[in-house]
Amino acid sequence: MRGVALGLLLLVTLPAWAIELTGAWSSSLSLSNDVSLTNTLTLQFSLSGWEVQSFSIFRGLSLSDQAFVFRGTLGNVNLSLGLHLKPVSEPILGVVSAQPFTFSQGFASFELKLGNFTLGLTLIFGSEK
């Protein structure tokens, strides 16, 4: 029975060792017409050649932008997908709460490698330019 429990534990924990999770936090202070503090949190999650990257931008206490990038490979095809979201409305000053987001921009990129030749297609879509 102990062998089965140890086997299940290894089955669950071994894939976790292959997962790579990294991140960074950066802050900037603008001293132009009005003083503003901007913080950016970047998280990157990698597993078996696939990568998910998240960018969260905070202005003051409010989340002002959210972006995701997905990258991976299927055989000879490289895939990249991106999504940028913005809050539906301006947050109330001093109130920290979940906000609904709306789609702002996105892209889909495909590359097919054929020896030394690469065919690529990138589609850009969204309401903002």
PDB file of N, CA and C in Angstrom, residues 54-123:
ATOM      1  N   SER A  54       1.982  36.545 -19.007  1.00  0.00           N
ATOM      2  CA  SER A  54       0.936  37.469 -18.574  1.00  0.00           C
ATOM      3  C   SER A  54       1.578  38.789 -18.168  1.00  0.00           C
ATOM      4  N   PHE A  55       0.998  39.891 -18.632  1.00  0.00           N
ATOM      5  CA  PHE A  55       1.457  41.231 -18.282  1.00  0.00           C
ATOM      6  C   PHE A  55       0.304  41.958 -17.603  1.00  0.00           C
ATOM      7  N   SER A  56       0.521  42.429 -16.395  1.00  0.00           N
ATOM      8  CA  SER A  56      -0.494  43.194 -15.658  1.00  0.00           C
ATOM      9  C   SER A  56       0.084  44.559 -15.344  1.00  0.00           C
ATOM     10  N   ILE A  57      -0.599  45.607 -15.757  1.00  0.00           N
ATOM     11  CA  ILE A  57      -0.129  46.972 -15.520  1.00  0.00           C
ATOM     12  C   ILE A  57      -1.084  47.654 -14.551  1.00  0.00           C
ATOM     13  N   PHE A  58      -0.522  48.180 -13.474  1.00  0.00           N
ATOM     14  CA  PHE A  58      -1.286  48.858 -12.435  1.00  0.00           C
ATOM     15  C   PHE A  58      -0.943  50.338 -12.447  1.00  0.00           C
ATOM     16  N   ARG A  59      -1.951  51.175 -12.409  1.00  0.00           N
ATOM     17  CA  ARG A  59      -1.770  52.613 -12.231  1.00  0.00           C
ATOM     18  C   ARG A  59      -2.422  52.941 -10.896  1.00  0.00           C
ATOM     19  N   GLY A  60      -1.594  53.344  -9.929  1.00  0.00           N
ATOM     20  CA  GLY A  60      -2.103  53.501  -8.567  1.00  0.00           C
ATOM     21  C   GLY A  60      -2.474  52.133  -8.018  1.00  0.00           C
ATOM     22  N   LEU A  61      -3.686  51.994  -7.507  1.00  0.00           N
ATOM     23  CA  LEU A  61      -4.163  50.708  -6.991  1.00  0.00           C
ATOM     24  C   LEU A  61      -5.008  49.945  -7.998  1.00  0.00           C
ATOM     25  N   SER A  62      -5.161  50.484  -9.195  1.00  0.00           N
ATOM     26  CA  SER A  62      -6.079  49.906 -10.183  1.00  0.00           C
ATOM     27  C   SER A  62      -5.337  49.156 -11.273  1.00  0.00           C
ATOM     28  N   LEU A  63      -5.881  48.024 -11.674  1.00  0.00           N
ATOM     29  CA  LEU A  63      -5.364  47.280 -12.809  1.00  0.00           C
ATOM     30  C   LEU A  63      -5.845  47.983 -14.078  1.00  0.00           C
ATOM     31  N   SER A  64      -4.902  48.529 -14.873  1.00  0.00           N
ATOM     32  CA  SER A  64      -5.307  49.325 -16.032  1.00  0.00           C
ATOM     33  C   SER A  64      -5.163  48.586 -17.351  1.00  0.00           C
ATOM     34  N   ASP A  65      -4.317  47.576 -17.421  1.00  0.00           N
ATOM     35  CA  ASP A  65      -4.132  46.801 -18.642  1.00  0.00           C
ATOM     36  C   ASP A  65      -3.797  45.361 -18.267  1.00  0.00           C
ATOM     37  N   GLN A  66      -4.264  44.430 -19.105  1.00  0.00           N
ATOM     38  CA  GLN A  66      -3.939  43.015 -18.914  1.00  0.00           C
ATOM     39  C   GLN A  66      -3.667  42.432 -20.292  1.00  0.00           C
ATOM     40  N   ALA A  67      -2.548  41.729 -20.434  1.00  0.00           N
ATOM     41  CA  ALA A  67      -2.203  41.119 -21.716  1.00  0.00           C
ATOM     42  C   ALA A  67      -1.709  39.700 -21.492  1.00  0.00           C
ATOM     43  N   PHE A  68      -1.971  38.844 -22.473  1.00  0.00           N
ATOM     44  CA  PHE A  68      -1.531  37.458 -22.440  1.00  0.00           C
ATOM     45  C   PHE A  68      -0.887  37.118 -23.775  1.00  0.00           C
ATOM     46  N   VAL A  69       0.184  36.336 -23.736  1.00  0.00           N
ATOM     47  CA  VAL A  69       0.829  35.839 -24.941  1.00  0.00           C
ATOM     48  C   VAL A  69       1.015  34.337 -24.767  1.00  0.00           C
ATOM     49  N   PHE A  70       0.601  33.561 -25.775  1.00  0.00           N
ATOM     50  CA  PHE A  70       0.735  32.110 -25.788  1.00  0.00           C
ATOM     51  C   PHE A  70       1.674  31.742 -26.934  1.00  0.00           C
ATOM     52  N   ARG A  71       2.673  30.908 -26.646  1.00  0.00           N
ATOM     53  CA  ARG A  71       3.626  30.480 -27.677  1.00  0.00           C
ATOM     54  C   ARG A  71       3.836  28.978 -27.576  1.00  0.00           C
ATOM     55  N   GLY A  72       4.005  28.344 -28.730  1.00  0.00           N
ATOM     56  CA  GLY A  72       4.285  26.916 -28.732  1.00  0.00           C
ATOM     57  C   GLY A  72       4.588  26.414 -30.118  1.00  0.00           C
ATOM     58  N   THR A  73       4.904  25.142 -30.186  1.00  0.00           N
ATOM     59  CA  THR A  73       5.269  24.514 -31.448  1.00  0.00           C
ATOM     60  C   THR A  73       4.502  23.209 -31.602  1.00  0.00           C
ATOM     61  N   LEU A  74       3.941  23.007 -32.782  1.00  0.00           N
ATOM     62  CA  LEU A  74       3.300  21.748 -33.156  1.00  0.00           C
ATOM     63  C   LEU A  74       4.015  21.238 -34.402  1.00  0.00           C
ATOM     64  N   GLY A  75       4.934  20.308 -34.228  1.00  0.00           N
ATOM     65  CA  GLY A  75       5.703  19.807 -35.364  1.00  0.00           C
ATOM     66  C   GLY A  75       6.556  20.905 -35.967  1.00  0.00           C
ATOM     67  N   ASN A  76       6.335  21.213 -37.242  1.00  0.00           N
ATOM     68  CA  ASN A  76       7.089  22.271 -37.929  1.00  0.00           C
ATOM     69  C   ASN A  76       6.407  23.633 -37.852  1.00  0.00           C
ATOM     70  N   VAL A  77       5.321  23.726 -37.113  1.00  0.00           N
ATOM     71  CA  VAL A  77       4.548  24.968 -37.050  1.00  0.00           C
ATOM     72  C   VAL A  77       4.759  25.647 -35.696  1.00  0.00           C
ATOM     73  N   ASN A  78       5.202  26.908 -35.734  1.00  0.00           N
ATOM     74  CA  ASN A  78       5.299  27.735 -34.529  1.00  0.00           C
ATOM     75  C   ASN A  78       4.035  28.573 -34.419  1.00  0.00           C
ATOM     76  N   LEU A  79       3.436  28.596 -33.237  1.00  0.00           N
ATOM     77  CA  LEU A  79       2.213  29.364 -33.004  1.00  0.00           C
ATOM     78  C   LEU A  79       2.469  30.442 -31.959  1.00  0.00           C
ATOM     79  N   SER A  80       1.919  31.624 -32.175  1.00  0.00           N
ATOM     80  CA  SER A  80       1.940  32.715 -31.192  1.00  0.00           C
ATOM     81  C   SER A  80       0.571  33.375 -31.221  1.00  0.00           C
ATOM     82  N   LEU A  81      -0.028  33.516 -30.061  1.00  0.00           N
ATOM     83  CA  LEU A  81      -1.324  34.185 -29.938  1.00  0.00           C
ATOM     84  C   LEU A  81      -1.214  35.238 -28.850  1.00  0.00           C
ATOM     85  N   GLY A  82      -1.780  36.407 -29.076  1.00  0.00           N
ATOM     86  CA  GLY A  82      -1.728  37.483 -28.098  1.00  0.00           C
ATOM     87  C   GLY A  82      -3.095  38.102 -27.894  1.00  0.00           C
ATOM     88  N   LEU A  83      -3.321  38.593 -26.687  1.00  0.00           N
ATOM     89  CA  LEU A  83      -4.606  39.174 -26.315  1.00  0.00           C
ATOM     90  C   LEU A  83      -4.358  40.325 -25.355  1.00  0.00           C
ATOM     91  N   HIS A  84      -4.939  41.487 -25.642  1.00  0.00           N
ATOM     92  CA  HIS A  84      -4.806  42.662 -24.783  1.00  0.00           C
ATOM     93  C   HIS A  84      -6.186  43.088 -24.311  1.00  0.00           C
ATOM     94  N   LEU A  85      -6.346  43.244 -22.999  1.00  0.00           N
ATOM     95  CA  LEU A  85      -7.630  43.619 -22.403  1.00  0.00           C
ATOM     96  C   LEU A  85      -7.493  44.934 -21.656  1.00  0.00           C
ATOM     97  N   LYS A  86      -8.578  45.720 -21.664  1.00  0.00           N
ATOM     98  CA  LYS A  86      -8.640  46.979 -20.916  1.00  0.00           C
ATOM     99  C   LYS A  86      -9.888  46.970 -20.050  1.00  0.00           C
ATOM    100  N   PRO A  87      -9.869  47.689 -18.913  1.00  0.00           N
ATOM    101  CA  PRO A  87     -11.071  47.747 -18.079  1.00  0.00           C
ATOM    102  C   PRO A  87     -12.213  48.442 -18.811  1.00  0.00           C
ATOM    103  N   VAL A  88     -13.434  48.006 -18.532  1.00  0.00           N
ATOM    104  CA  VAL A  88     -14.611  48.588 -19.180  1.00  0.00           C
ATOM    105  C   VAL A  88     -14.806  50.035 -18.749  1.00  0.00           C
ATOM    106  N   SER A  89     -14.553  50.317 -17.465  1.00  0.00           N
ATOM    107  CA  SER A  89     -14.741  51.676 -16.957  1.00  0.00           C
ATOM    108  C   SER A  89     -13.591  52.043 -16.040  1.00  0.00           C
ATOM    109  N   GLU A  90     -13.469  53.324 -15.762  1.00  0.00           N
ATOM    110  CA  GLU A  90     -12.444  53.790 -14.835  1.00  0.00           C
ATOM    111  C   GLU A  90     -12.800  53.349 -13.427  1.00  0.00           C
ATOM    112  N   PRO A  91     -11.827  52.863 -12.661  1.00  0.00           N
ATOM    113  CA  PRO A  91     -12.125  52.439 -11.289  1.00  0.00           C
ATOM    114  C   PRO A  91     -12.407  53.629 -10.389  1.00  0.00           C
ATOM    115  N   ILE A  92     -13.131  53.373  -9.332  1.00  0.00           N
ATOM    116  CA  ILE A  92     -13.412  54.398  -8.330  1.00  0.00           C
ATOM    117  C   ILE A  92     -12.178  54.546  -7.464  1.00  0.00           C
ATOM    118  N   LEU A  93     -11.708  55.764  -7.270  1.00  0.00           N
ATOM    119  CA  LEU A  93     -10.487  56.028  -6.523  1.00  0.00           C
ATOM    120  C   LEU A  93     -10.589  55.462  -5.105  1.00  0.00           C
ATOM    121  N   GLY A  94      -9.596  54.676  -4.726  1.00  0.00           N
ATOM    122  CA  GLY A  94      -9.556  54.129  -3.380  1.00  0.00           C
ATOM    123  C   GLY A  94     -10.322  52.839  -3.195  1.00  0.00           C
ATOM    124  N   VAL A  95     -11.031  52.379  -4.210  1.00  0.00           N
ATOM    125  CA  VAL A  95     -11.797  51.138  -4.098  1.00  0.00           C
ATOM    126  C   VAL A  95     -11.095  50.059  -4.927  1.00  0.00           C
ATOM    127  N   VAL A  96     -10.680  48.989  -4.266  1.00  0.00           N
ATOM    128  CA  VAL A  96     -10.034  47.880  -4.953  1.00  0.00           C
ATOM    129  C   VAL A  96     -11.069  46.777  -5.119  1.00  0.00           C
ATOM    130  N   SER A  97     -11.423  46.470  -6.354  1.00  0.00           N
ATOM    131  CA  SER A  97     -12.412  45.425  -6.617  1.00  0.00           C
ATOM    132  C   SER A  97     -12.166  44.843  -8.001  1.00  0.00           C
ATOM    133  N   ALA A  98     -12.769  43.701  -8.256  1.00  0.00           N
ATOM    134  CA  ALA A  98     -12.657  43.089  -9.578  1.00  0.00           C
ATOM    135  C   ALA A  98     -13.426  43.927 -10.585  1.00  0.00           C
ATOM    136  N   GLN A  99     -12.826  44.122 -11.754  1.00  0.00           N
ATOM    137  CA  GLN A  99     -13.456  44.927 -12.784  1.00  0.00           C
ATOM    138  C   GLN A  99     -13.681  44.072 -14.022  1.00  0.00           C
ATOM    139  N   PRO A 100     -14.751  44.339 -14.749  1.00  0.00           N
ATOM    140  CA  PRO A 100     -14.909  43.650 -16.031  1.00  0.00           C
ATOM    141  C   PRO A 100     -13.951  44.249 -17.062  1.00  0.00           C
ATOM    142  N   PHE A 101     -13.407  43.394 -17.912  1.00  0.00           N
ATOM    143  CA  PHE A 101     -12.494  43.828 -18.956  1.00  0.00           C
ATOM    144  C   PHE A 101     -13.123  43.592 -20.315  1.00  0.00           C
ATOM    145  N   THR A 102     -12.648  44.358 -21.286  1.00  0.00           N
ATOM    146  CA  THR A 102     -13.118  44.206 -22.651  1.00  0.00           C
ATOM    147  C   THR A 102     -11.911  43.980 -23.569  1.00  0.00           C
ATOM    148  N   PHE A 103     -12.144  43.273 -24.649  1.00  0.00           N
ATOM    149  CA  PHE A 103     -11.102  42.990 -25.626  1.00  0.00           C
ATOM    150  C   PHE A 103     -10.649  44.278 -26.290  1.00  0.00           C
ATOM    151  N   SER A 104      -9.337  44.495 -26.393  1.00  0.00           N
ATOM    152  CA  SER A 104      -8.798  45.681 -27.020  1.00  0.00           C
ATOM    153  C   SER A 104      -8.076  45.347 -28.328  1.00  0.00           C
ATOM    154  N   GLN A 105      -7.112  44.445 -28.272  1.00  0.00           N
ATOM    155  CA  GLN A 105      -6.344  44.063 -29.450  1.00  0.00           C
ATOM    156  C   GLN A 105      -5.909  42.609 -29.320  1.00  0.00           C
ATOM    157  N   GLY A 106      -5.476  42.043 -30.428  1.00  0.00           N
ATOM    158  CA  GLY A 106      -4.943  40.695 -30.403  1.00  0.00           C
ATOM    159  C   GLY A 106      -4.205  40.379 -31.681  1.00  0.00           C
ATOM    160  N   PHE A 107      -3.505  39.258 -31.649  1.00  0.00           N
ATOM    161  CA  PHE A 107      -2.822  38.811 -32.853  1.00  0.00           C
ATOM    162  C   PHE A 107      -2.724  37.291 -32.834  1.00  0.00           C
ATOM    163  N   ALA A 108      -2.559  36.735 -34.025  1.00  0.00           N
ATOM    164  CA  ALA A 108      -2.298  35.308 -34.197  1.00  0.00           C
ATOM    165  C   ALA A 108      -1.203  35.197 -35.254  1.00  0.00           C
ATOM    166  N   SER A 109      -0.155  34.472 -34.917  1.00  0.00           N
ATOM    167  CA  SER A 109       0.974  34.337 -35.825  1.00  0.00           C
ATOM    168  C   SER A 109       1.290  32.862 -36.018  1.00  0.00           C
ATOM    169  N   PHE A 110       1.481  32.466 -37.275  1.00  0.00           N
ATOM    170  CA  PHE A 110       1.789  31.084 -37.626  1.00  0.00           C
ATOM    171  C   PHE A 110       3.036  31.078 -38.494  1.00  0.00           C
ATOM    172  N   GLU A 111       3.973  30.179 -38.208  1.00  0.00           N
ATOM    173  CA  GLU A 111       5.169  30.013 -39.018  1.00  0.00           C
ATOM    174  C   GLU A 111       5.338  28.536 -39.335  1.00  0.00           C
ATOM    175  N   LEU A 112       5.535  28.232 -40.598  1.00  0.00           N
ATOM    176  CA  LEU A 112       5.767  26.869 -41.041  1.00  0.00           C
ATOM    177  C   LEU A 112       7.199  26.790 -41.553  1.00  0.00           C
ATOM    178  N   LYS A 113       8.013  25.937 -40.916  1.00  0.00           N
ATOM    179  CA  LYS A 113       9.412  25.785 -41.315  1.00  0.00           C
ATOM    180  C   LYS A 113       9.544  24.603 -42.263  1.00  0.00           C
ATOM    181  N   LEU A 114      10.094  24.886 -43.424  1.00  0.00           N
ATOM    182  CA  LEU A 114      10.336  23.865 -44.450  1.00  0.00           C
ATOM    183  C   LEU A 114      11.813  23.922 -44.822  1.00  0.00           C
ATOM    184  N   GLY A 115      12.654  23.221 -44.070  1.00  0.00           N
ATOM    185  CA  GLY A 115      14.100  23.272 -44.296  1.00  0.00           C
ATOM    186  C   GLY A 115      14.628  24.650 -43.957  1.00  0.00           C
ATOM    187  N   ASN A 116      15.277  25.305 -44.948  1.00  0.00           N
ATOM    188  CA  ASN A 116      15.793  26.663 -44.752  1.00  0.00           C
ATOM    189  C   ASN A 116      14.773  27.737 -45.116  1.00  0.00           C
ATOM    190  N   PHE A 117      13.565  27.330 -45.439  1.00  0.00           N
ATOM    191  CA  PHE A 117      12.516  28.249 -45.880  1.00  0.00           C
ATOM    192  C   PHE A 117      11.418  28.307 -44.811  1.00  0.00           C
ATOM    193  N   THR A 118      10.952  29.497 -44.498  1.00  0.00           N
ATOM    194  CA  THR A 118       9.889  29.668 -43.493  1.00  0.00           C
ATOM    195  C   THR A 118       8.751  30.472 -44.087  1.00  0.00           C
ATOM    196  N   LEU A 119       7.545  29.923 -44.032  1.00  0.00           N
ATOM    197  CA  LEU A 119       6.333  30.643 -44.430  1.00  0.00           C
ATOM    198  C   LEU A 119       5.676  31.185 -43.171  1.00  0.00           C
ATOM    199  N   GLY A 120       5.305  32.452 -43.170  1.00  0.00           N
ATOM    200  CA  GLY A 120       4.694  33.043 -41.989  1.00  0.00           C
ATOM    201  C   GLY A 120       3.436  33.819 -42.318  1.00  0.00           C
ATOM    202  N   LEU A 121       2.508  33.826 -41.372  1.00  0.00           N
ATOM    203  CA  LEU A 121       1.269  34.588 -41.503  1.00  0.00           C
ATOM    204  C   LEU A 121       0.949  35.179 -40.133  1.00  0.00           C
ATOM    205  N   THR A 122       0.741  36.489 -40.081  1.00  0.00           N
ATOM    206  CA  THR A 122       0.370  37.156 -38.833  1.00  0.00           C
ATOM    207  C   THR A 122      -0.915  37.925 -39.061  1.00  0.00           C
ATOM    208  N   LEU A 123      -1.901  37.669 -38.220  1.00  0.00           N
ATOM    209  CA  LEU A 123      -3.183  38.361 -38.277  1.00  0.00           C
ATOM    210  C   LEU A 123      -3.283  39.266 -37.054  1.00  0.00           C
TER     211      LEU A 123
END
